[in-house]
mmCIF file of C-alpha atoms in Angstrom:
data_model
loop_
_atom_site.group_PDB
_atom_site.id
_atom_site.type_symbol
_atom_site.label_atom_id
_atom_site.label_comp_id
_atom_site.label_asym_id
_atom_site.label_seq_id
_atom_site.Cartn_x
_atom_site.Cartn_y
_atom_site.Cartn_z
ATOM 1 C CA MET A 1 -0.129 0.020 0.109
ATOM 2 C CA SER A 2 1.319 3.523 -0.810
ATOM 3 C CA GLU A 3 2.088 6.032 2.126
ATOM 4 C CA ARG A 4 1.290 9.352 1.160
ATOM 5 C CA TYR A 5 3.334 10.711 4.242
ATOM 6 C CA ARG A 6 7.104 10.083 5.153
ATOM 7 C CA THR A 7 8.611 10.313 8.953
ATOM 8 C CA GLY A 8 9.457 14.259 9.173
ATOM 9 C CA ASP A 9 6.459 15.494 6.777
ATOM 10 C CA ARG A 10 4.495 18.368 8.242
ATOM 11 C CA VAL A 11 0.745 17.582 8.354
ATOM 12 C CA ARG A 12 -2.352 19.402 9.155
ATOM 13 C CA THR A 13 -5.136 17.134 10.837
ATOM 14 C CA SER A 14 -8.881 17.846 9.345
ATOM 15 C CA THR A 15 -11.201 20.193 10.681
ATOM 16 C CA VAL A 16 -14.090 18.253 10.019
ATOM 17 C CA ASP A 17 -16.473 17.274 13.066
ATOM 18 C CA PRO A 18 -18.262 13.853 11.099
ATOM 19 C CA ASP A 19 -21.637 12.857 12.308
ATOM 20 C CA HIS A 20 -20.694 9.409 12.510
ATOM 21 C CA HIS A 21 -18.150 7.565 14.382
ATOM 22 C CA THR A 22 -14.652 8.603 14.331
ATOM 23 C CA ARG A 23 -11.069 8.580 16.057
ATOM 24 C CA LEU A 24 -9.921 11.846 15.509
ATOM 25 C CA PRO A 25 -10.218 13.168 19.040
ATOM 26 C CA HIS A 26 -11.670 17.181 19.249
ATOM 27 C CA TYR A 27 -8.486 18.342 20.977
ATOM 28 C CA ALA A 28 -6.252 17.208 17.992
ATOM 29 C CA ARG A 29 -8.363 18.874 14.975
ATOM 30 C CA GLY A 30 -7.019 21.574 12.649
ATOM 31 C CA HIS A 31 -3.637 21.339 13.883
ATOM 32 C CA VAL A 32 -0.002 20.696 12.436
ATOM 33 C CA GLY A 33 2.012 17.888 13.982
ATOM 34 C CA THR A 34 4.911 15.888 12.805
ATOM 35 C CA VAL A 35 4.977 12.173 11.482
ATOM 36 C CA VAL A 36 7.227 10.727 13.589
ATOM 37 C CA GLY A 37 6.392 6.793 12.023
ATOM 38 C CA HIS A 38 4.030 4.388 10.351
ATOM 39 C CA ASP A 39 2.082 2.524 12.775
ATOM 40 C CA GLY A 40 0.206 -0.298 10.150
ATOM 41 C CA VAL A 41 -2.589 -0.302 7.966
ATOM 42 C CA HIS A 42 -5.986 -0.483 10.026
ATOM 43 C CA PRO A 43 -9.617 -0.547 8.225
ATOM 44 C CA LEU A 44 -10.833 3.157 8.787
ATOM 45 C CA ALA A 45 -12.523 3.501 11.802
ATOM 46 C CA ASP A 46 -14.924 5.897 10.854
ATOM 47 C CA LEU A 47 -16.191 3.811 7.644
ATOM 48 C CA SER A 48 -15.889 0.305 9.660
ATOM 49 C CA ALA A 49 -18.635 1.782 11.724
ATOM 50 C CA GLN A 50 -20.677 2.572 8.712
ATOM 51 C CA GLY A 51 -20.386 -1.294 7.947
ATOM 52 C CA ILE A 52 -17.680 -0.479 4.883
ATOM 53 C CA GLN A 53 -14.335 -2.782 5.540
ATOM 54 C CA GLN A 54 -11.458 0.203 3.921
ATOM 55 C CA ARG A 55 -7.690 -0.530 4.955
ATOM 56 C CA GLN A 56 -5.501 2.741 5.502
ATOM 57 C CA GLN A 57 -2.104 3.610 6.330
ATOM 58 C CA VAL A 58 -2.012 4.549 10.218
ATOM 59 C CA TYR A 59 0.602 7.862 10.570
ATOM 60 C CA LEU A 60 2.311 8.465 14.419
ATOM 61 C CA VAL A 61 1.818 12.042 14.474
ATOM 62 C CA ARG A 62 3.264 14.237 17.165
ATOM 63 C CA PHE A 63 2.142 17.664 17.938
ATOM 64 C CA CYS A 64 3.349 20.198 20.751
ATOM 65 C CA ALA A 65 1.058 20.714 23.359
ATOM 66 C CA ARG A 66 1.237 24.917 22.634
ATOM 67 C CA GLU A 67 0.179 24.138 19.122
ATOM 68 C CA LEU A 68 -2.796 21.888 20.355
ATOM 69 C CA PHE A 69 -3.461 23.948 23.855
ATOM 70 C CA GLY A 70 -1.815 27.150 23.651
ATOM 71 C CA HIS A 71 0.465 26.003 26.514
ATOM 72 C CA GLY A 72 2.578 23.276 27.721
ATOM 73 C CA ASP A 73 6.416 22.347 27.252
ATOM 74 C CA HIS A 74 5.372 18.943 26.339
ATOM 75 C CA SER A 75 4.337 16.791 22.864
ATOM 76 C CA VAL A 76 1.074 14.458 22.165
ATOM 77 C CA THR A 77 1.510 11.626 20.081
ATOM 78 C CA LEU A 78 -1.508 9.833 18.042
ATOM 79 C CA SER A 79 -2.308 7.123 15.546
ATOM 80 C CA LEU A 80 -3.892 8.855 12.343
ATOM 81 C CA TRP A 81 -5.678 7.457 9.666
ATOM 82 C CA GLU A 82 -4.521 8.861 6.214
ATOM 83 C CA ASP A 83 -7.956 10.578 5.683
ATOM 84 C CA TYR A 84 -7.256 12.539 8.348
ATOM 85 C CA LEU A 85 -4.247 14.295 7.431
ATOM 86 C CA SER A 86 -3.273 16.707 4.421
ATOM 87 C CA HIS A 87 0.220 17.729 4.059
ATOM 88 C CA GLU A 88 1.321 21.326 5.556
ATOM 89 C CA MET B 1 -18.715 12.504 17.195
ATOM 90 C CA SER B 2 -15.381 11.004 19.236
ATOM 91 C CA ASP B 3 -16.391 11.832 22.801
ATOM 92 C CA ASP B 4 -19.480 9.293 23.020
ATOM 93 C CA HIS B 5 -17.390 6.721 24.460
ATOM 94 C CA ASP B 6 -18.635 7.208 27.870
ATOM 95 C CA ASP B 7 -18.778 3.750 29.724
ATOM 96 C CA SER B 8 -21.947 3.247 31.072
ATOM 97 C CA PRO B 9 -24.451 3.925 27.580
ATOM 98 C CA ILE B 10 -21.417 2.095 25.932
ATOM 99 C CA ALA B 11 -21.313 -0.809 28.431
ATOM 100 C CA ALA B 12 -25.421 -0.897 28.225
ATOM 101 C CA GLN B 13 -25.126 -0.802 24.268
ATOM 102 C CA VAL B 14 -23.012 -3.736 24.569
ATOM 103 C CA ARG B 15 -25.201 -5.973 27.065
ATOM 104 C CA ASP B 16 -28.073 -5.346 24.711
ATOM 105 C CA LEU B 17 -26.443 -6.333 21.435
ATOM 106 C CA GLU B 18 -25.281 -9.551 22.920
ATOM 107 C CA ALA B 19 -28.427 -10.390 24.131
ATOM 108 C CA LEU B 20 -29.803 -9.716 20.569
ATOM 109 C CA LEU B 21 -27.103 -11.927 19.049
ATOM 110 C CA GLU B 22 -27.836 -14.310 21.835
ATOM 111 C CA ALA B 23 -31.313 -14.568 21.196
ATOM 112 C CA LYS B 24 -30.617 -14.404 16.948
ATOM 113 C CA GLY B 25 -28.562 -17.873 17.676
ATOM 114 C CA LEU B 26 -25.669 -15.696 16.630
ATOM 115 C CA ILE B 27 -23.070 -16.614 19.308
ATOM 116 C CA ASP B 28 -23.146 -18.905 21.443
ATOM 117 C CA PRO B 29 -22.648 -17.197 25.052
ATOM 118 C CA ARG B 30 -20.446 -19.897 26.549
ATOM 119 C CA GLU B 31 -18.400 -19.533 24.139
ATOM 120 C CA LEU B 32 -18.006 -16.038 24.652
ATOM 121 C CA ASP B 33 -17.690 -16.336 28.589
ATOM 122 C CA GLN B 34 -14.460 -18.787 27.789
ATOM 123 C CA VAL B 35 -12.529 -16.542 25.926
ATOM 124 C CA LEU B 36 -13.594 -13.553 28.091
ATOM 125 C CA GLU B 37 -12.546 -15.944 31.102
ATOM 126 C CA ALA B 38 -9.425 -17.122 29.435
ATOM 127 C CA PHE B 39 -8.683 -13.858 29.048
ATOM 128 C CA ALA B 40 -9.130 -12.478 32.203
ATOM 129 C CA ALA B 41 -7.068 -15.165 33.912
ATOM 130 C CA LYS B 42 -4.254 -14.580 32.028
ATOM 131 C CA ALA B 43 -4.133 -10.511 32.158
ATOM 132 C CA SER B 44 -2.095 -9.503 35.204
ATOM 133 C CA PRO B 45 0.264 -6.358 35.778
ATOM 134 C CA ALA B 46 2.926 -9.040 36.794
ATOM 135 C CA ASN B 47 3.592 -9.853 33.060
ATOM 136 C CA GLY B 48 4.175 -6.091 32.748
ATOM 137 C CA PHE B 49 6.229 -6.328 35.623
ATOM 138 C CA ARG B 50 8.638 -9.165 34.482
ATOM 139 C CA VAL B 51 8.668 -7.589 30.816
ATOM 140 C CA VAL B 52 10.242 -4.520 32.555
ATOM 141 C CA ALA B 53 12.621 -6.708 34.187
ATOM 142 C CA ARG B 54 13.922 -8.796 31.938
ATOM 143 C CA ALA B 55 14.119 -5.359 29.714
ATOM 144 C CA TRP B 56 16.535 -4.176 32.310
ATOM 145 C CA VAL B 57 18.788 -6.956 32.586
ATOM 146 C CA ASP B 58 19.276 -8.369 29.194
ATOM 147 C CA GLU B 59 20.148 -5.425 26.802
ATOM 148 C CA GLY B 60 19.297 -7.465 23.567
ATOM 149 C CA PHE B 61 15.941 -7.894 24.911
ATOM 150 C CA ARG B 62 15.347 -4.562 25.459
ATOM 151 C CA GLU B 63 16.766 -3.577 22.198
ATOM 152 C CA ARG B 64 13.852 -5.947 20.834
ATOM 153 C CA LEU B 65 11.261 -5.262 23.179
ATOM 154 C CA LEU B 66 11.839 -1.342 21.926
ATOM 155 C CA ALA B 67 12.049 -2.133 17.886
ATOM 156 C CA GLY B 68 8.936 -4.448 17.985
ATOM 157 C CA ALA B 69 7.552 -5.561 21.409
ATOM 158 C CA ASN B 70 5.002 -8.084 19.758
ATOM 159 C CA ASP B 71 7.990 -9.791 18.733
ATOM 160 C CA ALA B 72 9.758 -9.626 21.798
ATOM 161 C CA LEU B 73 7.052 -10.354 24.182
ATOM 162 C CA PRO B 74 6.907 -14.729 23.082
ATOM 163 C CA GLU B 75 10.616 -15.122 24.932
ATOM 164 C CA LEU B 76 8.516 -14.576 27.976
ATOM 165 C CA GLY B 77 5.888 -16.590 26.955
ATOM 166 C CA LEU B 78 3.257 -13.626 26.359
ATOM 167 C CA SER B 79 1.843 -12.164 23.286
ATOM 168 C CA MET B 80 -0.814 -9.251 22.615
ATOM 169 C CA GLY B 81 -3.152 -11.969 21.303
ATOM 170 C CA GLY B 82 -5.536 -13.625 23.835
ATOM 171 C CA GLY B 83 -8.156 -11.393 23.497
ATOM 172 C CA LEU B 84 -11.145 -11.019 20.188
ATOM 173 C CA GLN B 85 -8.210 -9.635 18.204
ATOM 174 C CA PRO B 86 -4.122 -9.468 18.339
ATOM 175 C CA GLN B 87 -3.235 -5.791 18.722
ATOM 176 C CA VAL B 88 0.239 -3.845 18.730
ATOM 177 C CA LEU B 89 2.181 -2.790 21.733
ATOM 178 C CA HIS B 90 4.301 -0.190 21.469
ATOM 179 C CA VAL B 91 6.764 -0.003 24.575
ATOM 180 C CA VAL B 92 8.097 3.649 25.211
ATOM 181 C CA GLU B 93 10.973 3.691 27.001
ATOM 182 C CA ASN B 94 11.848 6.513 30.085
ATOM 183 C CA THR B 95 15.688 8.033 29.932
ATOM 184 C CA GLU B 96 17.201 10.780 31.585
ATOM 185 C CA ASP B 97 15.644 13.644 28.879
ATOM 186 C CA VAL B 98 12.074 12.199 28.520
ATOM 187 C CA HIS B 99 9.235 10.767 30.222
ATOM 188 C CA ASN B 100 5.997 9.116 28.660
ATOM 189 C CA VAL B 101 2.530 8.728 29.988
ATOM 190 C CA ILE B 102 -0.262 6.810 28.217
ATOM 191 C CA VAL B 103 -3.639 7.740 27.471
ATOM 192 C CA CYS B 104 -6.663 6.737 25.417
ATOM 193 C CA THR B 105 -8.907 10.073 25.404
ATOM 194 C CA LEU B 106 -11.542 8.675 23.443
ATOM 195 C CA CYS B 107 -12.242 5.685 25.854
ATOM 196 C CA SER B 108 -10.028 3.424 27.925
ATOM 197 C CA CYS B 109 -8.090 1.483 25.383
ATOM 198 C CA TYR B 110 -4.903 -0.109 27.529
ATOM 199 C CA PRO B 111 -2.928 -3.694 26.785
ATOM 200 C CA LEU B 112 -5.006 -5.496 29.299
ATOM 201 C CA SER B 113 -2.513 -8.263 29.073
ATOM 202 C CA LEU B 114 -0.036 -6.653 30.577
ATOM 203 C CA LEU B 115 -1.558 -4.098 32.952
ATOM 204 C CA GLY B 116 -4.296 -5.917 34.106
ATOM 205 C CA PRO B 117 -7.805 -4.889 34.655
ATOM 206 C CA SER B 118 -7.422 -0.811 34.133
ATOM 207 C CA PRO B 119 -8.039 1.480 37.121
ATOM 208 C CA THR B 120 -11.081 3.670 37.677
ATOM 209 C CA TRP B 121 -8.996 6.484 37.062
ATOM 210 C CA TYR B 122 -7.710 5.658 33.982
ATOM 211 C CA LYS B 123 -11.057 5.402 32.335
ATOM 212 C CA SER B 124 -12.164 8.911 33.921
ATOM 213 C CA THR B 125 -13.147 11.967 31.973
ATOM 214 C CA ALA B 126 -10.848 13.343 34.281
ATOM 215 C CA TYR B 127 -7.701 11.908 33.598
ATOM 216 C CA ARG B 128 -8.067 11.473 29.910
ATOM 217 C CA SER B 129 -8.609 15.320 29.565
ATOM 218 C CA ALA B 130 -6.397 16.546 31.840
ATOM 219 C CA VAL B 131 -3.212 14.615 31.524
ATOM 220 C CA VAL B 132 -2.887 15.282 27.355
ATOM 221 C CA SER B 133 -3.238 19.417 28.200
ATOM 222 C CA ARG B 134 -1.660 19.677 31.762
ATOM 223 C CA PRO B 135 0.221 16.193 32.385
ATOM 224 C CA ARG B 136 3.473 17.691 34.529
ATOM 225 C CA GLU B 137 0.200 18.697 37.083
ATOM 226 C CA VAL B 138 -1.832 15.141 36.784
ATOM 227 C CA LEU B 139 1.711 13.329 37.518
ATOM 228 C CA GLU B 140 1.558 15.840 40.449
ATOM 229 C CA GLN B 141 -1.513 14.728 41.604
ATOM 230 C CA PHE B 142 -0.168 11.367 41.830
ATOM 231 C CA GLY B 143 2.846 12.346 43.982
ATOM 232 C CA PHE B 144 5.276 12.119 41.375
ATOM 233 C CA ASP B 145 7.172 15.526 40.833
ATOM 234 C CA LEU B 146 9.009 15.579 37.596
ATOM 235 C CA PRO B 147 12.616 17.362 37.019
ATOM 236 C CA GLN B 148 11.427 20.661 35.298
ATOM 237 C CA ASP B 149 13.745 19.805 32.389
ATOM 238 C CA THR B 150 12.340 16.810 31.651
ATOM 239 C CA GLN B 151 10.734 16.316 28.714
ATOM 240 C CA ILE B 152 6.899 14.916 28.613
ATOM 241 C CA ARG B 153 5.698 12.708 25.750
ATOM 242 C CA VAL B 154 2.272 11.549 26.197
ATOM 243 C CA TRP B 155 1.183 8.869 23.891
ATOM 244 C CA ASP B 156 -2.954 9.069 23.082
ATOM 245 C CA ALA B 157 -3.902 4.801 22.560
ATOM 246 C CA ASN B 158 -6.511 6.651 20.156
ATOM 247 C CA ALA B 159 -6.330 4.079 17.347
ATOM 248 C CA GLU B 160 -5.005 0.653 17.065
ATOM 249 C CA SER B 161 -2.506 0.554 18.923
ATOM 250 C CA ARG B 162 -1.489 0.047 22.991
ATOM 251 C CA TYR B 163 1.429 1.385 24.681
ATOM 252 C CA MET B 164 3.222 0.372 27.588
ATOM 253 C CA VAL B 165 5.744 2.371 29.547
ATOM 254 C CA LEU B 166 9.452 1.319 29.915
ATOM 255 C CA PRO B 167 10.606 2.984 33.220
ATOM 256 C CA ARG B 168 14.078 3.474 34.120
ATOM 257 C CA ARG B 169 15.946 1.232 36.235
ATOM 258 C CA PRO B 170 16.008 2.415 39.956
ATOM 259 C CA ASP B 171 19.641 3.858 41.312
ATOM 260 C CA GLY B 172 21.412 1.403 43.648
ATOM 261 C CA THR B 173 19.692 -2.316 41.973
ATOM 262 C CA ASP B 174 22.894 -3.392 40.643
ATOM 263 C CA GLU B 175 22.912 -6.654 43.202
ATOM 264 C CA LEU B 176 19.317 -7.647 42.608
ATOM 265 C CA THR B 177 18.291 -10.512 40.855
ATOM 266 C CA GLU B 178 15.484 -10.438 37.979
ATOM 267 C CA ALA B 179 12.738 -11.307 39.872
ATOM 268 C CA GLU B 180 13.647 -8.628 42.608
ATOM 269 C CA LEU B 181 13.938 -6.073 39.631
ATOM 270 C CA ALA B 182 10.118 -7.458 38.740
ATOM 271 C CA ALA B 183 8.993 -6.150 42.338
ATOM 272 C CA LEU B 184 9.863 -2.891 42.218
ATOM 273 C CA VAL B 185 7.544 -2.292 38.811
ATOM 274 C CA THR B 186 4.094 -1.065 40.207
ATOM 275 C CA ARG B 187 1.118 -0.747 37.401
ATOM 276 C CA ASN B 188 1.375 3.221 37.611
ATOM 277 C CA GLY B 189 4.722 3.013 36.479
ATOM 278 C CA LEU B 190 3.659 1.145 33.234
ATOM 279 C CA ILE B 191 1.532 3.689 32.774
ATOM 280 C CA GLY B 192 3.690 6.480 33.098
ATOM 281 C CA THR B 193 1.873 7.836 36.725
ATOM 282 C CA ALA B 194 4.785 6.527 38.762
ATOM 283 C CA ALA B 195 8.726 6.510 38.339
ATOM 284 C CA VAL B 196 8.940 3.040 38.297
#
């Protein structure tokens, strides 16, 4: 499966608040982070919840706390499906 | 709709769904109970303690564990299987400069087989929301004061992977056996809300 993003790439998360299940938490929406690794290929949770199986690359994306919350010097790393991301 | 995973409504939905599947004859309740009981019997934080102690005494194992925990666990007779589906485990290592903390902000995802049943606070909205935005304050509430210059990495198990923290080996433990080292480790140390 082709990978759209590589380790070190800067990516922005989607701002969409869908009316179906998703695994992109509110606090991580519309923010810029850095791909720090790949986390396997898994069925996209948003579609699985609708009975559709579509496997897709998942990325480990690290965000600075200041980017997410406007304060803090820690980082937060999430596993995000390719559909949640765009190139920054 | 990522914040609708509160425990009680989900638990009620799962019970309703299970009853419906049983009524339609699609699942055998005894088979389901057997799977869950077998899994619960093996799920213990003692497993995590053994993994940590081995990583402290065996540099090769430590490297394999950090590179790919699922491939290293069978060396101790452990695995991330046993549940309804195998899961990927990432072991994240504390160092002099970096401290790791795990959370699932969407529900309460947690490596049960290695850490045992998760504590109530891990599933609480208070922990899940506070630890991502103000981890240092949360650790202080656990009585754990990190040096100010230690960088904190929070890992959100929001998707398919699970996390376990590899704590730093305490000073003055050179003479201890692997079993004695395992006895030093706590469940909170594996989550990152304690030093060890």
